[in-house]
Coordinates of C-alpha atoms in Angstrom, one line a residue:
M1242 CA 10.2 53.4 -20.9
A1243 CA 7.8 50.6 -21.8
P1244 CA 5.1 50.0 -19.8
P1245 CA 5.1 46.8 -17.6
A1246 CA 3.5 43.8 -19.2
P1247 CA -0.1 42.7 -17.8
L1248 CA -0.4 40.6 -15.1
T1249 CA -1.6 37.3 -16.9
A1250 CA -1.3 33.5 -15.9
S1251 CA 1.7 31.7 -17.3
P1252 CA 0.5 29.5 -20.5
A1253 CA 3.0 27.0 -19.9
A1254 CA 2.7 24.4 -16.9
G1255 CA 5.6 24.2 -14.4
S1256 CA 7.2 21.4 -12.8
P1257 CA 7.0 20.4 -9.0
I1258 CA 10.7 21.2 -8.6
E1259 CA 9.9 24.9 -9.5
V1260 CA 7.0 24.8 -7.4
F1261 CA 8.8 23.5 -4.4
A1262 CA 11.7 26.2 -4.8
A1263 CA 9.1 29.1 -5.1
A1264 CA 7.1 27.7 -1.9
L1265 CA 10.7 27.0 0.1
R1266 CA 11.2 30.9 -0.5
L1267 CA 8.1 31.7 1.0
G1268 CA 8.5 29.2 3.9
L1269 CA 11.7 30.9 5.0
T1270 CA 10.5 34.4 4.6
S1271 CA 6.7 34.4 5.5
F1272 CA 6.3 36.0 8.8
G1273 CA 3.3 37.6 10.2
G1274 CA 0.7 34.7 10.2
P1275 CA -2.2 33.8 7.7
V1276 CA -3.3 37.4 6.6
A1277 CA 0.3 38.4 5.9
H1278 CA 0.9 35.2 4.1
L1279 CA -1.6 36.2 1.5
G1280 CA 0.4 39.3 0.9
Y1281 CA 3.6 37.3 0.5
F1282 CA 1.7 34.8 -2.0
R1283 CA 0.5 37.5 -4.2
G1284 CA 4.0 39.2 -4.3
E1285 CA 5.4 35.9 -5.4
Y1286 CA 2.9 34.0 -7.5
V1287 CA 1.3 37.3 -9.0
T1288 CA 3.8 39.9 -9.2
R1289 CA 7.1 38.2 -9.5
R1290 CA 6.5 34.8 -11.2
R1291 CA 3.2 35.6 -13.0
W1292 CA 2.1 32.1 -12.7
L1293 CA -1.4 33.4 -12.5
D1294 CA -3.2 36.8 -12.7
E1295 CA -5.2 39.0 -10.0
T1296 CA -8.7 37.5 -10.8
A1297 CA -7.5 33.9 -10.4
F1298 CA -5.6 34.6 -7.5
G1299 CA -8.7 36.3 -5.8
D1300 CA -10.8 33.1 -6.6
L1301 CA -8.3 30.7 -5.0
V1302 CA -8.1 32.9 -2.1
A1303 CA -12.0 32.7 -1.7
L1304 CA -11.9 28.9 -2.2
A1305 CA -9.1 28.5 0.6
Q1306 CA -11.3 30.7 2.9
L1307 CA -14.4 29.0 2.3
L1308 CA -12.9 25.6 3.2
P1309 CA -12.1 24.4 7.0
G1310 CA -8.4 24.5 7.6
P1311 CA -5.3 26.6 7.2
A1312 CA -6.3 29.2 4.6
S1313 CA -2.7 30.1 3.7
S1314 CA -1.5 26.6 3.2
Q1315 CA -4.6 25.7 1.1
L1316 CA -4.2 28.6 -1.1
G1317 CA -0.4 27.5 -1.7
I1318 CA -1.6 23.8 -2.4
A1319 CA -4.1 25.3 -4.9
I1320 CA -1.6 27.2 -6.7
G1321 CA 0.8 24.5 -6.8
T1322 CA -1.6 22.1 -8.2
R1323 CA -2.8 24.6 -10.8
R1324 CA 0.6 24.8 -11.8
A1325 CA 1.9 21.5 -11.6
G1326 CA -1.0 19.0 -11.0
M1327 CA -1.2 17.1 -7.5
V1328 CA 2.2 16.6 -7.3
G1329 CA 2.7 20.4 -7.5
G1330 CA 0.2 20.8 -4.8
L1331 CA 2.5 18.6 -2.7
A1332 CA 5.5 20.4 -3.6
A1333 CA 3.9 23.6 -2.7
W1334 CA 3.0 22.4 0.8
F1335 CA 6.3 20.8 1.6
G1336 CA 8.4 23.8 0.7
F1337 CA 6.2 26.3 2.5
T1338 CA 5.8 24.0 5.7
L1339 CA 9.3 22.5 6.0
P1340 CA 11.1 25.4 7.5
S1341 CA 9.0 25.8 10.6
A1342 CA 8.0 22.5 11.2
I1343 CA 11.8 21.5 11.5
A1344 CA 12.3 24.7 13.9
L1345 CA 9.4 23.9 16.0
T1346 CA 10.3 20.1 16.2
L1347 CA 13.7 21.1 17.5
F1348 CA 12.3 23.7 20.0
G1349 CA 10.0 20.5 21.3
L1350 CA 12.9 18.8 21.6
V1351 CA 14.6 21.2 23.8
A1352 CA 11.6 21.5 25.8
T1353 CA 11.4 18.0 26.6
S1354 CA 15.0 17.6 27.7
V1355 CA 15.3 20.9 29.7
D1356 CA 12.9 21.9 32.3
L1357 CA 11.3 25.0 31.1
A1358 CA 8.5 25.4 33.6
G1359 CA 10.4 28.3 35.4
A1360 CA 12.1 29.7 32.8
G1361 CA 11.1 33.4 32.4
W1362 CA 11.5 33.6 28.6
V1363 CA 8.9 30.8 28.5
H1364 CA 6.5 32.9 30.4
G1365 CA 7.4 35.6 28.1
L1366 CA 6.2 33.4 25.2
K1367 CA 2.9 33.0 26.9
L1368 CA 2.7 36.7 27.2
A1369 CA 3.4 37.0 23.5
A1370 CA 0.6 34.6 22.7
V1371 CA -1.9 36.8 24.3
A1372 CA -0.8 40.0 22.3
V1373 CA -0.7 38.0 19.1
V1374 CA -4.1 36.5 19.6
A1375 CA -5.7 39.8 20.9
Q1376 CA -4.3 41.4 17.7
A1377 CA -5.7 38.4 15.5
V1378 CA -9.0 38.9 17.1
W1379 CA -9.0 42.6 16.4
A1380 CA -8.1 42.1 12.6
M1381 CA -10.7 39.3 12.0
A1382 CA -13.5 41.3 13.7
G1383 CA -12.9 44.2 11.4
S1384 CA -13.2 42.2 8.5
L1385 CA -15.4 39.0 9.2
A1386 CA -18.0 40.9 11.8
P1387 CA -18.1 44.5 10.5
D1388 CA -21.6 45.1 11.4
W1389 CA -23.9 44.4 14.4
P1390 CA -25.6 41.6 13.2
R1391 CA -22.6 39.6 12.6
R1392 CA -21.1 41.1 15.7
I1393 CA -24.0 39.5 17.7
V1394 CA -23.4 36.0 16.2
A1395 CA -19.7 36.5 17.3
L1396 CA -20.5 37.4 20.8
I1397 CA -23.0 34.5 21.2
A1398 CA -20.6 32.1 19.7
A1399 CA -18.0 33.4 22.1
G1400 CA -20.4 33.1 25.2
V1401 CA -21.3 29.4 24.1
A1402 CA -17.6 28.7 23.6
V1403 CA -16.5 29.5 26.9
F1404 CA -19.4 27.9 28.8
W1405 CA -19.5 24.9 26.8
A1406 CA -16.0 23.9 26.2
T1407 CA -15.8 20.2 24.8
P1408 CA -13.9 18.8 21.8
F1409 CA -17.1 18.9 19.7
S1410 CA -18.4 22.5 20.7
Q1411 CA -16.6 24.3 18.3
V1412 CA -18.0 22.4 15.6
A1413 CA -21.6 22.6 16.7
I1414 CA -20.9 26.5 17.1
I1415 CA -19.6 26.8 13.5
A1416 CA -22.6 24.8 12.1
G1417 CA -24.9 27.1 14.1
G1418 CA -23.1 30.2 12.4
A1419 CA -23.6 28.6 8.9
I1420 CA -27.4 28.1 9.9
V1421 CA -27.8 31.6 11.0
G1422 CA -25.9 33.2 8.0
R1423 CA -27.9 30.9 5.8
L1424 CA -31.2 32.2 6.8
L1425 CA -30.7 35.8 8.4
L1426 CA -27.4 37.2 7.1
V1427 CA -26.7 39.2 3.9
P1428 CA -23.3 38.0 2.5
P1429 CA -20.8 40.8 0.8
A1430 CA -21.2 41.1 -2.9
A1431 CA -19.0 38.8 -4.9
T1432 CA -18.0 39.0 -8.5
V1433 CA -18.0 35.9 -10.3
T1434 CA -15.5 35.2 -13.0
G1435 CA -15.4 33.0 -16.1
P1436 CA -15.0 29.2 -15.9
E1437 CA -11.4 28.3 -14.6
P1438 CA -10.2 24.9 -15.9
S1439 CA -9.5 22.3 -13.1
P1440 CA -6.3 20.3 -13.4
I1441 CA -8.2 17.6 -11.4
S1442 CA -11.1 15.6 -12.8
R1443 CA -14.5 15.2 -11.1
R1444 CA -13.7 11.7 -10.4
V1445 CA -10.5 12.2 -8.5
G1446 CA -12.3 15.1 -6.7
V1447 CA -14.9 12.9 -5.5
G1448 CA -12.6 10.4 -4.4
A1449 CA -10.5 12.8 -2.4
L1450 CA -13.8 13.9 -0.7
A1451 CA -14.9 10.4 0.1
L1452 CA -11.4 9.5 1.5
G1453 CA -11.5 12.6 3.8
A1454 CA -15.0 11.7 5.0
G1455 CA -14.0 8.1 5.5
L1456 CA -11.0 9.0 7.8
L1457 CA -13.0 11.4 9.7
L1458 CA -15.3 8.8 10.7
G1459 CA -13.4 5.8 10.6
L1460 CA -10.4 7.0 12.5
P1461 CA -12.4 7.4 16.0
V1462 CA -13.8 3.7 15.3
L1463 CA -10.5 2.2 14.9
R1464 CA -9.0 4.4 17.8
S1465 CA -12.0 3.1 20.0
A1466 CA -11.2 -0.3 18.8
G1467 CA -7.7 -0.3 20.2
G1468 CA -5.7 1.1 17.4
G1469 CA -3.1 2.3 20.0
Q1470 CA -1.6 5.6 20.5
P1471 CA -0.3 6.3 17.0
V1472 CA -3.7 6.0 15.7
A1473 CA -5.1 8.1 18.7
L1474 CA -2.4 10.9 17.9
F1475 CA -3.2 10.8 14.2
D1476 CA -6.9 11.0 14.8
A1477 CA -6.7 13.9 17.0
F1478 CA -4.7 16.1 14.8
Y1479 CA -6.6 15.0 11.7
R1480 CA -10.0 16.0 13.4
S1481 CA -8.6 19.3 14.4
G1482 CA -7.3 20.1 10.5
A1483 CA -10.6 18.7 9.1
L1484 CA -12.9 20.8 11.4
V1485 CA -11.5 24.3 12.1
F1486 CA -12.8 27.0 10.0
G1487 CA -10.7 30.2 9.9
G1488 CA -7.2 28.5 10.1
G1489 CA -4.3 30.0 11.8
H1490 CA -5.1 31.1 15.4
V1491 CA -8.6 29.6 15.4
V1492 CA -7.2 26.2 15.6
L1493 CA -6.0 27.1 19.1
P1494 CA -9.2 26.1 21.1
L1495 CA -9.7 22.8 19.2
L1496 CA -6.0 21.7 19.6
H1497 CA -6.0 22.6 23.6
A1498 CA -9.1 20.2 24.0
T1499 CA -7.4 17.8 21.9
V1500 CA -3.9 17.6 23.8
V1501 CA -4.4 19.5 26.8
E1502 CA -7.4 18.2 28.2
P1503 CA -6.4 14.5 28.1
G1504 CA -3.4 15.2 29.7
W1505 CA -1.0 14.7 26.5
V1506 CA 0.7 18.3 26.9
T1507 CA 0.7 20.7 29.9
D1508 CA -0.8 24.2 29.7
G1509 CA 2.6 25.6 29.9
Q1510 CA 4.1 23.6 27.1
F1511 CA 1.1 24.5 25.0
L1512 CA 1.3 28.2 25.2
A1513 CA 5.0 28.3 25.2
G1514 CA 5.2 26.4 21.9
Y1515 CA 2.4 28.6 20.4
G1516 CA 4.6 31.6 21.5
A1517 CA 7.4 30.1 19.7
A1518 CA 5.3 29.5 16.6
Q1519 CA 4.8 33.2 16.1
A1520 CA 8.6 33.7 15.9
V1521 CA 9.0 31.4 12.7
P1522 CA 8.0 32.0 9.2
G1523 CA 5.5 29.6 7.6
P1524 CA 2.1 28.2 8.7
L1525 CA 0.9 28.5 12.2
F1526 CA -0.5 25.0 11.8
T1527 CA 3.1 23.9 12.0
F1528 CA 2.4 24.1 15.8
A1529 CA 1.3 20.7 15.2
A1530 CA 4.9 19.6 15.0
F1531 CA 5.8 21.1 18.5
L1532 CA 2.8 19.4 20.3
G1533 CA 3.6 16.0 18.5
T1534 CA 7.2 16.2 19.7
V1535 CA 6.1 16.9 23.2
V1536 CA 3.1 14.8 23.9
G1537 CA 3.4 12.5 26.8
P1538 CA 2.6 9.1 25.5
A1539 CA 4.7 7.8 22.8
P1540 CA 4.9 8.1 19.9
N1541 CA 6.8 11.4 20.4
G1542 CA 9.8 13.1 19.7
V1543 CA 10.4 13.2 15.7
P1544 CA 8.1 10.5 14.8
G1545 CA 5.4 12.2 16.9
A1546 CA 5.9 15.6 15.0
V1547 CA 5.8 13.9 11.6
I1548 CA 2.3 12.0 12.7
A1549 CA 1.0 15.3 14.0
T1550 CA 2.2 17.4 11.0
V1551 CA 0.9 15.0 8.5
A1552 CA -2.4 14.4 10.1
I1553 CA -3.2 18.1 10.6
F1554 CA -2.6 18.9 6.9
L1555 CA -3.9 15.8 5.2
P1556 CA -7.4 17.5 5.3
S1557 CA -6.4 20.5 3.3
F1558 CA -5.0 18.3 0.5
L1559 CA -8.0 16.2 0.2
L1560 CA -10.3 19.5 0.5
I1561 CA -8.6 21.2 -2.3
F1562 CA -8.4 18.3 -4.7
G1563 CA -11.8 17.7 -4.0
A1564 CA -13.1 21.1 -4.3
L1565 CA -11.2 22.3 -7.3
P1566 CA -13.2 20.4 -10.0
F1567 CA -16.5 22.1 -8.4
W1568 CA -15.3 25.5 -7.6
D1569 CA -17.2 27.1 -10.5
R1570 CA -20.3 26.0 -9.1
L1571 CA -19.6 26.6 -5.5
R1572 CA -18.2 30.3 -6.1
A1573 CA -21.6 31.0 -7.9
S1574 CA -23.7 30.0 -5.1
V1575 CA -25.4 32.8 -2.9
G1576 CA -26.3 30.1 -0.2
V1577 CA -22.9 29.0 0.3
R1578 CA -22.0 32.5 0.8
R1579 CA -24.6 33.4 2.9
A1580 CA -23.8 30.3 5.2
L1581 CA -20.1 31.4 4.9
T1582 CA -20.9 35.1 6.4
G1583 CA -22.3 33.4 9.7
T1584 CA -19.6 31.0 9.7
N1585 CA -16.7 33.6 9.8
A1586 CA -18.7 35.4 12.5
A1587 CA -18.8 32.3 14.6
V1588 CA -15.0 32.1 14.0
V1589 CA -14.4 35.5 15.5
G1590 CA -16.1 34.4 18.5
I1591 CA -14.4 31.2 18.9
L1592 CA -11.3 33.0 18.7
L1593 CA -12.5 35.5 21.2
A1594 CA -13.3 32.9 23.7
A1595 CA -9.8 31.2 23.2
L1596 CA -8.4 34.4 24.0
Y1597 CA -10.1 34.7 27.4
T1598 CA -9.3 30.6 28.2
P1599 CA -6.8 29.2 28.1
I1600 CA -4.6 32.0 27.1
W1601 CA -5.4 34.9 29.2
T1602 CA -6.1 32.5 32.1
S1603 CA -3.1 30.6 31.7
A1604 CA -0.6 33.6 31.1
I1605 CA -1.7 36.4 33.1
A1606 CA -1.0 36.0 36.7
A1607 CA 0.3 39.7 37.8
P1608 CA -0.3 43.3 36.8
A1609 CA 3.1 43.3 35.1
D1610 CA 1.9 40.7 32.9
V1611 CA -0.9 42.9 31.7
V1612 CA 1.5 45.5 30.8
V1613 CA 3.8 43.3 28.8
A1614 CA 1.1 41.8 26.8
A1615 CA -0.7 45.2 26.5
G1616 CA 2.6 46.5 25.2
G1617 CA 3.2 43.6 22.9
L1618 CA -0.3 44.3 21.3
G1619 CA 0.2 48.0 20.9
L1620 CA 3.3 47.1 19.0
L1621 CA 1.5 44.7 16.7
L1622 CA -1.4 47.2 16.0
T1623 CA 1.1 49.8 14.7
G1624 CA 1.9 47.5 11.9
R1625 CA 5.4 48.8 12.0
V1626 CA 7.1 46.0 14.2
P1627 CA 7.4 42.4 12.9
P1628 CA 5.7 39.8 15.2
I1629 CA 9.2 38.2 15.6
A1630 CA 10.5 41.2 17.2
V1631 CA 7.3 41.4 19.5
V1632 CA 7.8 37.8 20.7
G1633 CA 11.6 38.5 21.3
L1634 CA 10.6 41.6 23.4
C1635 CA 7.9 39.6 25.3
A1636 CA 10.3 36.7 26.1
L1637 CA 13.2 39.2 27.1
A1638 CA 10.6 41.2 29.5
G1639 CA 9.2 37.7 30.8
Q1640 CA 12.9 36.9 31.8
V1641 CA 13.5 40.4 33.3
L1642 CA 10.4 39.8 35.5
A1643 CA 11.4 36.5 36.5
A1644 CA 14.8 37.9 37.5
A1645 CA 13.1 40.9 39.5

């Protein structure tokens, strides 16, 4: 039997339709959250389709993790852009995002038309959120804070996040982590490979970064000048997508401060929607589709879902398009890697704080709740039970507790 062909990048450029089809396949099957998505992406793009080799894949994973925003979605955008240009990046995002965005929008429409406040299964979804985020904290601490210097940074960040809960505290904590990392922490060893040609010119990259910064600074001004609720909604979700490091679960505290504290969404709706987000494949950032559907002031419903989803993912496009032309220089910088080491440790602390409040404080009301959440966490930690099954079991347990 002949040996398998080496995993080398395909020399031919692909089409956006081809990229969309591959991404849609992933969007329909990628359960398990951001870490699991990287494995699905590797299997589809490296092993099955051979669009890029292991080294190029690892480099793009590092780029996605370096930037704020949803790492798995940004990885898909980068791979799609590498394969079929900027339109390919858009096709990759659309295919990967569409299934979960539709599912969570439909769930939001149900949640706004039916009184779910007393539904036992909704309480079960909140308990599932406790288990899922606890498992994420455990996994991220093991990889991003494996030694005591980084654990100390994470614990300090958690304490600050608990006692200083404002829309801007997360940004300040991450900036502090970057400064500590740059000055005091030692980054893990990294292998810098040869130069990788960018499908995007440096001029376009600079334009994308300038547009991203302009929106970040200009949207709050437009909002305060009387831009109305559509602008306020777009600004809120754009900032969440632009300022959260670590992606996935880490967006929870920023989104909570963005939509719950102003009274747009209740705590119960927020946690029920987040629990539902665990039961669908695709990126966790499509939780924004649910939130945009159920927000109190109009626009909500389907228009609100579209605004929230586009706004929270737009920074990812601008950052990937802006960073790709300069990636060779960024990945060789020891200073950048040192800062990222501190940032990642701070992210663990932020997520630990979010596990306590609002997730634990809003979901746990009785000893039986602790038992259900702990049972869900135990099943997740075994690695043998898929998250969708854990979510379903917790929802069932919540219904049983409500009927008892």
